[in-house]
């Protein structure tokens, strides 16, 4: 036990749980397939009888985020419309595509997009510094503290939003809430902690599907929150749904404290504010996660290329997702809260259909080809969104995107498999950093591109997103062909 590594212990690893005097050491317990180390500080007060670990944490956190995001955009739209004296719901031109756009509506759209940009930039720029710090720190201190801290930060953001709504403060105070959430890691820290936990407790063969299950939790919670949020906002306004956002974040933090068992052996002396955590992430990409000089360049190249693919795919996901509500609120669609909720639910339903499709396709296809099918589904759906001017066409686009989330679990799994068990925390810290950068870049590009292209093609940002996705598709396909050629050459030589 003196030489016990504080990093992840995979299911296939041999672990001797006896002390020097021959008695059983209580520093590890069996949890399903995995051997999960625990200590007095890592053992939760209660044991969950269900076959789940961090899935409820991610489910509840995503529920609060999916409930909050479209409502905050609609609140910004309504507050800015009120300040400018615009009432789009009574405009007869809203459903008449032949009438030129109302200049006041264009101004409302532009200001709403810009405020979305400012709020996102503020929160994610802070998170860009904090998330890799927390992710690498969790290798030593454990996953639970990160999950609890990030959820409490999101709860504090909900409190700030409620104060703004109750007192009708200027919308600039939304930025204060986002900054406070970013300082605690934001939702990206929860993602990093949950995916690192799954890497700790799964073997290489099942990791892709386990990651996809977490992605499906994102979709299911997002779908439920979208349906509830749209109907609830129409019936009772904004304040009551945001009380549920607050309660959900607190419930997620409480579950992580009470039921989540540590997947690493916590080090009580681990320091959070140290440059060591940033250096661990740098060393991972500098060495390619390999101790062999011959394999170092190859692994480093694949790590960088798969990370680039992940960056492009997730940037498109988050950047285009922020525009759906704006696109649907304005003419010629002019959707109300209920339709916006159904549209967001249809988008999140694709998480479940992607999980089912991934499970089926894995029976006959390599993971890389599964990712390419998912990217093709996303590209086709985005092209339809770019020209959608009716309810039927918009929901057709949502339907064609039914496999759009099949690529991200494959990329996460491939990155995880490229490094050893002791590097999983540093890896997911870097992935979390990339994901924060995706939010930052996606928000900046798409919220700036949308108002800039309203005058010649309203759906151009969706078409632009579809074009970007051809880049990761080409990289993934090329790497898979090179891997197959290399495997064939090795088998022929042997």
PDB file of N, CA, C and O in Angstrom, residues 233-308:
ATOM      1  N   UNK A 233     -42.734  28.256 -17.968  1.00  0.00           N
ATOM      2  CA  UNK A 233     -42.507  29.679 -18.196  1.00  0.00           C
ATOM      3  C   UNK A 233     -43.765  30.335 -18.745  1.00  0.00           C
ATOM      4  O   UNK A 233     -44.125  31.455 -18.347  1.00  0.00           O
ATOM      5  N   UNK A 234     -44.481  29.660 -19.640  1.00  0.00           N
ATOM      6  CA  UNK A 234     -45.703  30.229 -20.207  1.00  0.00           C
ATOM      7  C   UNK A 234     -46.783  30.377 -19.147  1.00  0.00           C
ATOM      8  O   UNK A 234     -47.566  31.335 -19.170  1.00  0.00           O
ATOM      9  N   UNK A 235     -46.822  29.441 -18.180  1.00  0.00           N
ATOM     10  CA  UNK A 235     -47.867  29.463 -17.164  1.00  0.00           C
ATOM     11  C   UNK A 235     -47.556  30.414 -16.014  1.00  0.00           C
ATOM     12  O   UNK A 235     -48.452  31.101 -15.513  1.00  0.00           O
ATOM     13  N   UNK A 236     -46.287  30.467 -15.581  1.00  0.00           N
ATOM     14  CA  UNK A 236     -45.972  31.196 -14.354  1.00  0.00           C
ATOM     15  C   UNK A 236     -44.809  32.173 -14.489  1.00  0.00           C
ATOM     16  O   UNK A 236     -44.400  32.765 -13.488  1.00  0.00           O
ATOM     17  N   UNK A 237     -44.235  32.330 -15.653  1.00  0.00           N
ATOM     18  CA  UNK A 237     -43.135  33.267 -15.807  1.00  0.00           C
ATOM     19  C   UNK A 237     -41.785  32.626 -15.530  1.00  0.00           C
ATOM     20  O   UNK A 237     -41.625  31.404 -15.632  1.00  0.00           O
ATOM     21  N   UNK A 238     -40.815  33.434 -15.169  1.00  0.00           N
ATOM     22  CA  UNK A 238     -39.431  32.969 -15.068  1.00  0.00           C
ATOM     23  C   UNK A 238     -39.004  32.579 -13.655  1.00  0.00           C
ATOM     24  O   UNK A 238     -38.150  31.706 -13.482  1.00  0.00           O
ATOM     25  N   UNK A 239     -39.568  33.202 -12.635  1.00  0.00           N
ATOM     26  CA  UNK A 239     -39.010  33.074 -11.290  1.00  0.00           C
ATOM     27  C   UNK A 239     -39.161  31.668 -10.730  1.00  0.00           C
ATOM     28  O   UNK A 239     -38.193  31.082 -10.210  1.00  0.00           O
ATOM     29  N   UNK A 240     -40.337  31.081 -10.815  1.00  0.00           N
ATOM     30  CA  UNK A 240     -40.536  29.739 -10.254  1.00  0.00           C
ATOM     31  C   UNK A 240     -39.646  28.680 -10.903  1.00  0.00           C
ATOM     32  O   UNK A 240     -39.074  27.840 -10.187  1.00  0.00           O
ATOM     33  N   UNK A 241     -39.484  28.650 -12.233  1.00  0.00           N
ATOM     34  CA  UNK A 241     -38.532  27.685 -12.810  1.00  0.00           C
ATOM     35  C   UNK A 241     -37.105  27.864 -12.297  1.00  0.00           C
ATOM     36  O   UNK A 241     -36.380  26.888 -12.125  1.00  0.00           O
ATOM     37  N   UNK A 242     -36.702  29.097 -12.018  1.00  0.00           N
ATOM     38  CA  UNK A 242     -35.345  29.306 -11.524  1.00  0.00           C
ATOM     39  C   UNK A 242     -35.190  28.855 -10.069  1.00  0.00           C
ATOM     40  O   UNK A 242     -34.087  28.537  -9.636  1.00  0.00           O
ATOM     41  N   UNK A 243     -36.274  28.809  -9.316  1.00  0.00           N
ATOM     42  CA  UNK A 243     -36.192  28.190  -7.994  1.00  0.00           C
ATOM     43  C   UNK A 243     -35.901  26.699  -8.123  1.00  0.00           C
ATOM     44  O   UNK A 243     -35.170  26.119  -7.307  1.00  0.00           O
ATOM     45  N   UNK A 244     -36.470  26.055  -9.147  1.00  0.00           N
ATOM     46  CA  UNK A 244     -36.168  24.639  -9.386  1.00  0.00           C
ATOM     47  C   UNK A 244     -34.716  24.463  -9.814  1.00  0.00           C
ATOM     48  O   UNK A 244     -34.070  23.473  -9.439  1.00  0.00           O
ATOM     49  N   UNK A 245     -34.183  25.393 -10.594  1.00  0.00           N
ATOM     50  CA  UNK A 245     -32.760  25.347 -10.964  1.00  0.00           C
ATOM     51  C   UNK A 245     -31.893  25.335  -9.710  1.00  0.00           C
ATOM     52  O   UNK A 245     -30.962  24.526  -9.576  1.00  0.00           O
ATOM     53  N   UNK A 246     -32.193  26.224  -8.780  1.00  0.00           N
ATOM     54  CA  UNK A 246     -31.437  26.295  -7.532  1.00  0.00           C
ATOM     55  C   UNK A 246     -31.547  24.994  -6.739  1.00  0.00           C
ATOM     56  O   UNK A 246     -30.535  24.446  -6.272  1.00  0.00           O
ATOM     57  N   UNK A 247     -32.766  24.473  -6.614  1.00  0.00           N
ATOM     58  CA  UNK A 247     -32.971  23.249  -5.844  1.00  0.00           C
ATOM     59  C   UNK A 247     -32.263  22.062  -6.477  1.00  0.00           C
ATOM     60  O   UNK A 247     -31.709  21.197  -5.772  1.00  0.00           O
ATOM     61  N   UNK A 248     -32.245  22.005  -7.806  1.00  0.00           N
ATOM     62  CA  UNK A 248     -31.612  20.881  -8.498  1.00  0.00           C
ATOM     63  C   UNK A 248     -30.101  20.887  -8.304  1.00  0.00           C
ATOM     64  O   UNK A 248     -29.490  19.835  -8.083  1.00  0.00           O
ATOM     65  N   UNK A 249     -29.481  22.048  -8.370  1.00  0.00           N
ATOM     66  CA  UNK A 249     -28.033  22.129  -8.136  1.00  0.00           C
ATOM     67  C   UNK A 249     -27.672  21.731  -6.712  1.00  0.00           C
ATOM     68  O   UNK A 249     -26.672  21.032  -6.483  1.00  0.00           O
ATOM     69  N   UNK A 250     -28.464  22.160  -5.746  1.00  0.00           N
ATOM     70  CA  UNK A 250     -28.208  21.775  -4.360  1.00  0.00           C
ATOM     71  C   UNK A 250     -28.403  20.275  -4.163  1.00  0.00           C
ATOM     72  O   UNK A 250     -27.638  19.631  -3.429  1.00  0.00           O
ATOM     73  N   UNK A 251     -29.409  19.706  -4.836  1.00  0.00           N
ATOM     74  CA  UNK A 251     -29.639  18.260  -4.734  1.00  0.00           C
ATOM     75  C   UNK A 251     -28.483  17.475  -5.339  1.00  0.00           C
ATOM     76  O   UNK A 251     -28.083  16.421  -4.822  1.00  0.00           O
ATOM     77  N   UNK A 252     -27.920  17.965  -6.438  1.00  0.00           N
ATOM     78  CA  UNK A 252     -26.790  17.287  -7.067  1.00  0.00           C
ATOM     79  C   UNK A 252     -25.562  17.298  -6.156  1.00  0.00           C
ATOM     80  O   UNK A 252     -24.869  16.287  -6.006  1.00  0.00           O
ATOM     81  N   UNK A 253     -25.298  18.452  -5.524  1.00  0.00           N
ATOM     82  CA  UNK A 253     -24.174  18.543  -4.588  1.00  0.00           C
ATOM     83  C   UNK A 253     -24.394  17.622  -3.397  1.00  0.00           C
ATOM     84  O   UNK A 253     -23.455  16.954  -2.925  1.00  0.00           O
ATOM     85  N   UNK A 254     -25.628  17.554  -2.908  1.00  0.00           N
ATOM     86  CA  UNK A 254     -25.932  16.697  -1.760  1.00  0.00           C
ATOM     87  C   UNK A 254     -25.767  15.226  -2.113  1.00  0.00           C
ATOM     88  O   UNK A 254     -25.240  14.438  -1.318  1.00  0.00           O
ATOM     89  N   UNK A 255     -26.199  14.834  -3.304  1.00  0.00           N
ATOM     90  CA  UNK A 255     -26.035  13.439  -3.735  1.00  0.00           C
ATOM     91  C   UNK A 255     -24.555  13.078  -3.833  1.00  0.00           C
ATOM     92  O   UNK A 255     -24.141  11.993  -3.409  1.00  0.00           O
ATOM     93  N   UNK A 256     -23.750  13.974  -4.423  1.00  0.00           N
ATOM     94  CA  UNK A 256     -22.312  13.700  -4.535  1.00  0.00           C
ATOM     95  C   UNK A 256     -21.682  13.516  -3.162  1.00  0.00           C
ATOM     96  O   UNK A 256     -20.809  12.654  -2.979  1.00  0.00           O
ATOM     97  N   UNK A 257     -22.125  14.283  -2.185  1.00  0.00           N
ATOM     98  CA  UNK A 257     -21.561  14.176  -0.838  1.00  0.00           C
ATOM     99  C   UNK A 257     -22.030  12.898  -0.133  1.00  0.00           C
ATOM    100  O   UNK A 257     -21.245  12.232   0.555  1.00  0.00           O
ATOM    101  N   UNK A 258     -23.295  12.545  -0.312  1.00  0.00           N
ATOM    102  CA  UNK A 258     -23.863  11.436   0.451  1.00  0.00           C
ATOM    103  C   UNK A 258     -23.614  10.068  -0.161  1.00  0.00           C
ATOM    104  O   UNK A 258     -23.457   9.084   0.559  1.00  0.00           O
ATOM    105  N   UNK A 259     -23.563   9.963  -1.489  1.00  0.00           N
ATOM    106  CA  UNK A 259     -23.616   8.652  -2.118  1.00  0.00           C
ATOM    107  C   UNK A 259     -22.438   8.302  -3.027  1.00  0.00           C
ATOM    108  O   UNK A 259     -22.229   7.121  -3.310  1.00  0.00           O
ATOM    109  N   UNK A 260     -21.716   9.282  -3.550  1.00  0.00           N
ATOM    110  CA  UNK A 260     -20.659   8.969  -4.514  1.00  0.00           C
ATOM    111  C   UNK A 260     -19.409   8.499  -3.767  1.00  0.00           C
ATOM    112  O   UNK A 260     -18.857   9.220  -2.937  1.00  0.00           O
ATOM    113  N   UNK A 261     -18.966   7.287  -4.082  1.00  0.00           N
ATOM    114  CA  UNK A 261     -17.759   6.745  -3.478  1.00  0.00           C
ATOM    115  C   UNK A 261     -16.544   7.134  -4.315  1.00  0.00           C
ATOM    116  O   UNK A 261     -16.594   7.114  -5.538  1.00  0.00           O
ATOM    117  N   UNK A 262     -15.473   7.488  -3.640  1.00  0.00           N
ATOM    118  CA  UNK A 262     -14.278   7.937  -4.349  1.00  0.00           C
ATOM    119  C   UNK A 262     -13.712   6.851  -5.263  1.00  0.00           C
ATOM    120  O   UNK A 262     -13.713   5.670  -4.911  1.00  0.00           O
ATOM    121  N   UNK A 263     -13.245   7.260  -6.438  1.00  0.00           N
ATOM    122  CA  UNK A 263     -12.607   6.326  -7.373  1.00  0.00           C
ATOM    123  C   UNK A 263     -11.088   6.412  -7.327  1.00  0.00           C
ATOM    124  O   UNK A 263     -10.409   5.652  -8.002  1.00  0.00           O
ATOM    125  N   UNK A 264     -10.555   7.362  -6.561  1.00  0.00           N
ATOM    126  CA  UNK A 264      -9.110   7.449  -6.336  1.00  0.00           C
ATOM    127  C   UNK A 264      -8.865   7.533  -4.839  1.00  0.00           C
ATOM    128  O   UNK A 264      -9.774   7.820  -4.067  1.00  0.00           O
ATOM    129  N   UNK A 265      -7.638   7.286  -4.422  1.00  0.00           N
ATOM    130  CA  UNK A 265      -7.284   7.368  -3.011  1.00  0.00           C
ATOM    131  C   UNK A 265      -6.935   8.815  -2.679  1.00  0.00           C
ATOM    132  O   UNK A 265      -5.922   9.334  -3.139  1.00  0.00           O
ATOM    133  N   UNK A 266      -7.769   9.515  -1.901  1.00  0.00           N
ATOM    134  CA  UNK A 266      -7.515  10.939  -1.648  1.00  0.00           C
ATOM    135  C   UNK A 266      -6.243  11.167  -0.847  1.00  0.00           C
ATOM    136  O   UNK A 266      -5.924  10.415   0.072  1.00  0.00           O
ATOM    137  N   UNK A 267      -5.538  12.212  -1.221  1.00  0.00           N
ATOM    138  CA  UNK A 267      -4.339  12.635  -0.503  1.00  0.00           C
ATOM    139  C   UNK A 267      -4.689  13.881   0.303  1.00  0.00           C
ATOM    140  O   UNK A 267      -4.927  14.944  -0.268  1.00  0.00           O
ATOM    141  N   UNK A 268      -4.755  13.780   1.628  1.00  0.00           N
ATOM    142  CA  UNK A 268      -5.162  14.940   2.450  1.00  0.00           C
ATOM    143  C   UNK A 268      -4.235  16.142   2.299  1.00  0.00           C
ATOM    144  O   UNK A 268      -4.647  17.273   2.548  1.00  0.00           O
ATOM    145  N   UNK A 269      -2.999  15.907   1.891  1.00  0.00           N
ATOM    146  CA  UNK A 269      -2.042  17.019   1.765  1.00  0.00           C
ATOM    147  C   UNK A 269      -2.057  17.666   0.386  1.00  0.00           C
ATOM    148  O   UNK A 269      -1.247  18.553   0.119  1.00  0.00           O
ATOM    149  N   UNK A 270      -2.941  17.212  -0.506  1.00  0.00           N
ATOM    150  CA  UNK A 270      -2.966  17.751  -1.869  1.00  0.00           C
ATOM    151  C   UNK A 270      -3.353  19.229  -1.857  1.00  0.00           C
ATOM    152  O   UNK A 270      -4.333  19.622  -1.225  1.00  0.00           O
ATOM    153  N   UNK A 271      -2.581  20.044  -2.565  1.00  0.00           N
ATOM    154  CA  UNK A 271      -2.833  21.476  -2.650  1.00  0.00           C
ATOM    155  C   UNK A 271      -3.548  21.802  -3.943  1.00  0.00           C
ATOM    156  O   UNK A 271      -3.252  21.244  -4.996  1.00  0.00           O
ATOM    157  N   UNK A 272      -4.490  22.731  -3.850  1.00  0.00           N
ATOM    158  CA  UNK A 272      -5.238  23.139  -5.035  1.00  0.00           C
ATOM    159  C   UNK A 272      -4.489  24.215  -5.820  1.00  0.00           C
ATOM    160  O   UNK A 272      -4.323  24.111  -7.030  1.00  0.00           O
ATOM    161  N   UNK A 273      -4.045  25.247  -5.145  1.00  0.00           N
ATOM    162  CA  UNK A 273      -3.411  26.390  -5.818  1.00  0.00           C
ATOM    163  C   UNK A 273      -1.916  26.148  -5.991  1.00  0.00           C
ATOM    164  O   UNK A 273      -1.088  26.608  -5.199  1.00  0.00           O
ATOM    165  N   UNK A 274      -1.585  25.385  -7.011  1.00  0.00           N
ATOM    166  CA  UNK A 274      -0.187  25.110  -7.335  1.00  0.00           C
ATOM    167  C   UNK A 274      -0.057  24.924  -8.839  1.00  0.00           C
ATOM    168  O   UNK A 274      -0.991  24.460  -9.508  1.00  0.00           O
ATOM    169  N   UNK A 275       1.091  25.294  -9.380  1.00  0.00           N
ATOM    170  CA  UNK A 275       1.326  25.160 -10.825  1.00  0.00           C
ATOM    171  C   UNK A 275       1.547  23.714 -11.235  1.00  0.00           C
ATOM    172  O   UNK A 275       1.588  23.403 -12.433  1.00  0.00           O
ATOM    173  N   UNK A 276       1.677  22.813 -10.251  1.00  0.00           N
ATOM    174  CA  UNK A 276       1.904  21.398 -10.559  1.00  0.00           C
ATOM    175  C   UNK A 276       0.796  20.826 -11.428  1.00  0.00           C
ATOM    176  O   UNK A 276       1.050  19.995 -12.293  1.00  0.00           O
ATOM    177  N   UNK A 277      -0.441  21.273 -11.183  1.00  0.00           N
ATOM    178  CA  UNK A 277      -1.570  20.723 -11.935  1.00  0.00           C
ATOM    179  C   UNK A 277      -1.519  21.138 -13.406  1.00  0.00           C
ATOM    180  O   UNK A 277      -1.836  20.347 -14.301  1.00  0.00           O
ATOM    181  N   UNK A 278      -1.110  22.373 -13.660  1.00  0.00           N
ATOM    182  CA  UNK A 278      -0.970  22.807 -15.046  1.00  0.00           C
ATOM    183  C   UNK A 278       0.190  22.085 -15.733  1.00  0.00           C
ATOM    184  O   UNK A 278       0.108  21.747 -16.912  1.00  0.00           O
ATOM    185  N   UNK A 279       1.262  21.852 -14.991  1.00  0.00           N
ATOM    186  CA  UNK A 279       2.409  21.146 -15.560  1.00  0.00           C
ATOM    187  C   UNK A 279       2.057  19.703 -15.915  1.00  0.00           C
ATOM    188  O   UNK A 279       2.578  19.159 -16.893  1.00  0.00           O
ATOM    189  N   UNK A 280       1.182  19.074 -15.122  1.00  0.00           N
ATOM    190  CA  UNK A 280       0.781  17.698 -15.419  1.00  0.00           C
ATOM    191  C   UNK A 280       0.065  17.610 -16.751  1.00  0.00           C
ATOM    192  O   UNK A 280       0.278  16.675 -17.534  1.00  0.00           O
ATOM    193  N   UNK A 281      -0.766  18.595 -17.030  1.00  0.00           N
ATOM    194  CA  UNK A 281      -1.465  18.627 -18.318  1.00  0.00           C
ATOM    195  C   UNK A 281      -0.469  18.869 -19.449  1.00  0.00           C
ATOM    196  O   UNK A 281      -0.538  18.228 -20.509  1.00  0.00           O
ATOM    197  N   UNK A 282       0.487  19.773 -19.239  1.00  0.00           N
ATOM    198  CA  UNK A 282       1.484  20.062 -20.273  1.00  0.00           C
ATOM    199  C   UNK A 282       2.340  18.836 -20.566  1.00  0.00           C
ATOM    200  O   UNK A 282       2.621  18.524 -21.724  1.00  0.00           O
ATOM    201  N   UNK A 283       2.765  18.125 -19.529  1.00  0.00           N
ATOM    202  CA  UNK A 283       3.605  16.941 -19.727  1.00  0.00           C
ATOM    203  C   UNK A 283       2.872  15.857 -20.497  1.00  0.00           C
ATOM    204  O   UNK A 283       3.484  15.116 -21.276  1.00  0.00           O
ATOM    205  N   UNK A 284       1.569  15.771 -20.289  1.00  0.00           N
ATOM    206  CA  UNK A 284       0.800  14.747 -20.987  1.00  0.00           C
ATOM    207  C   UNK A 284       0.905  14.911 -22.495  1.00  0.00           C
ATOM    208  O   UNK A 284       1.148  13.949 -23.226  1.00  0.00           O
ATOM    209  N   UNK A 285       0.759  16.149 -22.978  1.00  0.00           N
ATOM    210  CA  UNK A 285       0.816  16.376 -24.419  1.00  0.00           C
ATOM    211  C   UNK A 285       2.252  16.481 -24.910  1.00  0.00           C
ATOM    212  O   UNK A 285       2.523  16.247 -26.092  1.00  0.00           O
ATOM    213  N   UNK A 286       3.172  16.824 -24.032  1.00  0.00           N
ATOM    214  CA  UNK A 286       4.578  16.899 -24.438  1.00  0.00           C
ATOM    215  C   UNK A 286       5.173  15.515 -24.656  1.00  0.00           C
ATOM    216  O   UNK A 286       6.031  15.316 -25.517  1.00  0.00           O
ATOM    217  N   UNK A 287       4.714  14.532 -23.877  1.00  0.00           N
ATOM    218  CA  UNK A 287       5.244  13.171 -23.990  1.00  0.00           C
ATOM    219  C   UNK A 287       4.305  12.236 -24.719  1.00  0.00           C
ATOM    220  O   UNK A 287       4.677  11.097 -25.009  1.00  0.00           O
ATOM    221  N   UNK A 288       3.076  12.666 -24.984  1.00  0.00           N
ATOM    222  CA  UNK A 288       2.118  11.785 -25.637  1.00  0.00           C
ATOM    223  C   UNK A 288       1.608  10.696 -24.739  1.00  0.00           C
ATOM    224  O   UNK A 288       1.009   9.729 -25.208  1.00  0.00           O
ATOM    225  N   UNK A 289       1.799  10.813 -23.427  1.00  0.00           N
ATOM    226  CA  UNK A 289       1.330   9.806 -22.499  1.00  0.00           C
ATOM    227  C   UNK A 289       2.067   8.493 -22.611  1.00  0.00           C
ATOM    228  O   UNK A 289       1.588   7.456 -22.192  1.00  0.00           O
ATOM    229  N   UNK A 290       3.263   8.523 -23.173  1.00  0.00           N
ATOM    230  CA  UNK A 290       4.029   7.299 -23.399  1.00  0.00           C
ATOM    231  C   UNK A 290       5.433   7.473 -22.861  1.00  0.00           C
ATOM    232  O   UNK A 290       6.047   8.536 -22.992  1.00  0.00           O
ATOM    233  N   UNK A 291       5.957   6.405 -22.261  1.00  0.00           N
ATOM    234  CA  UNK A 291       7.321   6.427 -21.754  1.00  0.00           C
ATOM    235  C   UNK A 291       8.337   5.988 -22.804  1.00  0.00           C
ATOM    236  O   UNK A 291       9.532   6.123 -22.621  1.00  0.00           O
ATOM    237  N   UNK A 292       7.869   5.426 -23.884  1.00  0.00           N
ATOM    238  CA  UNK A 292       8.745   4.935 -24.941  1.00  0.00           C
ATOM    239  C   UNK A 292       9.035   6.055 -25.931  1.00  0.00           C
ATOM    240  O   UNK A 292       8.121   6.706 -26.433  1.00  0.00           O
ATOM    241  N   UNK A 293      10.307   6.257 -26.221  1.00  0.00           N
ATOM    242  CA  UNK A 293      10.689   7.306 -27.158  1.00  0.00           C
ATOM    243  C   UNK A 293      10.150   7.021 -28.550  1.00  0.00           C
ATOM    244  O   UNK A 293       9.774   7.927 -29.289  1.00  0.00           O
ATOM    245  N   UNK A 294      10.085   5.734 -28.919  1.00  0.00           N
ATOM    246  CA  UNK A 294       9.610   5.364 -30.254  1.00  0.00           C
ATOM    247  C   UNK A 294       8.126   5.682 -30.424  1.00  0.00           C
ATOM    248  O   UNK A 294       7.684   6.081 -31.501  1.00  0.00           O
ATOM    249  N   UNK A 295       7.334   5.484 -29.333  1.00  0.00           N
ATOM    250  CA  UNK A 295       5.899   5.712 -29.430  1.00  0.00           C
ATOM    251  C   UNK A 295       5.495   7.143 -29.089  1.00  0.00           C
ATOM    252  O   UNK A 295       4.346   7.525 -29.288  1.00  0.00           O
ATOM    253  N   UNK A 296       6.425   7.925 -28.567  1.00  0.00           N
ATOM    254  CA  UNK A 296       6.070   9.243 -28.060  1.00  0.00           C
ATOM    255  C   UNK A 296       5.517  10.148 -29.154  1.00  0.00           C
ATOM    256  O   UNK A 296       4.472  10.780 -28.993  1.00  0.00           O
ATOM    257  N   UNK A 297       6.216  10.215 -30.290  1.00  0.00           N
ATOM    258  CA  UNK A 297       5.777  11.094 -31.366  1.00  0.00           C
ATOM    259  C   UNK A 297       4.436  10.647 -31.939  1.00  0.00           C
ATOM    260  O   UNK A 297       3.560  11.475 -32.208  1.00  0.00           O
ATOM    261  N   UNK A 298       4.256   9.329 -32.089  1.00  0.00           N
ATOM    262  CA  UNK A 298       3.007   8.805 -32.649  1.00  0.00           C
ATOM    263  C   UNK A 298       1.823   9.114 -31.740  1.00  0.00           C
ATOM    264  O   UNK A 298       0.784   9.585 -32.195  1.00  0.00           O
ATOM    265  N   UNK A 299       1.987   8.852 -30.422  1.00  0.00           N
ATOM    266  CA  UNK A 299       0.898   9.107 -29.486  1.00  0.00           C
ATOM    267  C   UNK A 299       0.611  10.598 -29.361  1.00  0.00           C
ATOM    268  O   UNK A 299      -0.547  11.010 -29.240  1.00  0.00           O
ATOM    269  N   UNK A 300       1.665  11.410 -29.376  1.00  0.00           N
ATOM    270  CA  UNK A 300       1.463  12.850 -29.259  1.00  0.00           C
ATOM    271  C   UNK A 300       0.689  13.379 -30.461  1.00  0.00           C
ATOM    272  O   UNK A 300      -0.197  14.232 -30.320  1.00  0.00           O
ATOM    273  N   UNK A 301       1.010  12.876 -31.637  1.00  0.00           N
ATOM    274  CA  UNK A 301       0.298  13.296 -32.852  1.00  0.00           C
ATOM    275  C   UNK A 301      -1.173  12.917 -32.779  1.00  0.00           C
ATOM    276  O   UNK A 301      -2.051  13.734 -33.075  1.00  0.00           O
ATOM    277  N   UNK A 302      -1.459  11.675 -32.357  1.00  0.00           N
ATOM    278  CA  UNK A 302      -2.854  11.241 -32.271  1.00  0.00           C
ATOM    279  C   UNK A 302      -3.610  12.001 -31.187  1.00  0.00           C
ATOM    280  O   UNK A 302      -4.789  12.354 -31.370  1.00  0.00           O
ATOM    281  N   UNK A 303      -2.947  12.248 -30.058  1.00  0.00           N
ATOM    282  CA  UNK A 303      -3.590  13.026 -28.998  1.00  0.00           C
ATOM    283  C   UNK A 303      -3.984  14.411 -29.501  1.00  0.00           C
ATOM    284  O   UNK A 303      -5.104  14.881 -29.258  1.00  0.00           O
ATOM    285  N   UNK A 304      -3.067  15.060 -30.190  1.00  0.00           N
ATOM    286  CA  UNK A 304      -3.340  16.410 -30.679  1.00  0.00           C
ATOM    287  C   UNK A 304      -4.443  16.407 -31.735  1.00  0.00           C
ATOM    288  O   UNK A 304      -5.324  17.283 -31.731  1.00  0.00           O
ATOM    289  N   UNK A 305      -4.409  15.428 -32.646  1.00  0.00           N
ATOM    290  CA  UNK A 305      -5.409  15.392 -33.713  1.00  0.00           C
ATOM    291  C   UNK A 305      -6.800  15.055 -33.177  1.00  0.00           C
ATOM    292  O   UNK A 305      -7.796  15.682 -33.575  1.00  0.00           O
ATOM    293  N   UNK A 306      -6.889  14.086 -32.265  1.00  0.00           N
ATOM    294  CA  UNK A 306      -8.197  13.760 -31.687  1.00  0.00           C
ATOM    295  C   UNK A 306      -8.707  14.906 -30.812  1.00  0.00           C
ATOM    296  O   UNK A 306      -9.914  15.147 -30.744  1.00  0.00           O
ATOM    297  N   UNK A 307      -7.790  15.611 -30.145  1.00  0.00           N
ATOM    298  CA  UNK A 307      -8.204  16.777 -29.367  1.00  0.00           C
ATOM    299  C   UNK A 307      -8.716  17.876 -30.280  1.00  0.00           C
ATOM    300  O   UNK A 307      -9.706  18.560 -29.961  1.00  0.00           O
ATOM    301  N   UNK A 308      -8.073  18.067 -31.430  1.00  0.00           N
ATOM    302  CA  UNK A 308      -8.552  19.045 -32.400  1.00  0.00           C
ATOM    303  C   UNK A 308      -9.954  18.669 -32.895  1.00  0.00           C
ATOM    304  O   UNK A 308     -10.830  19.535 -33.016  1.00  0.00           O
TER     305      UNK A 308
END
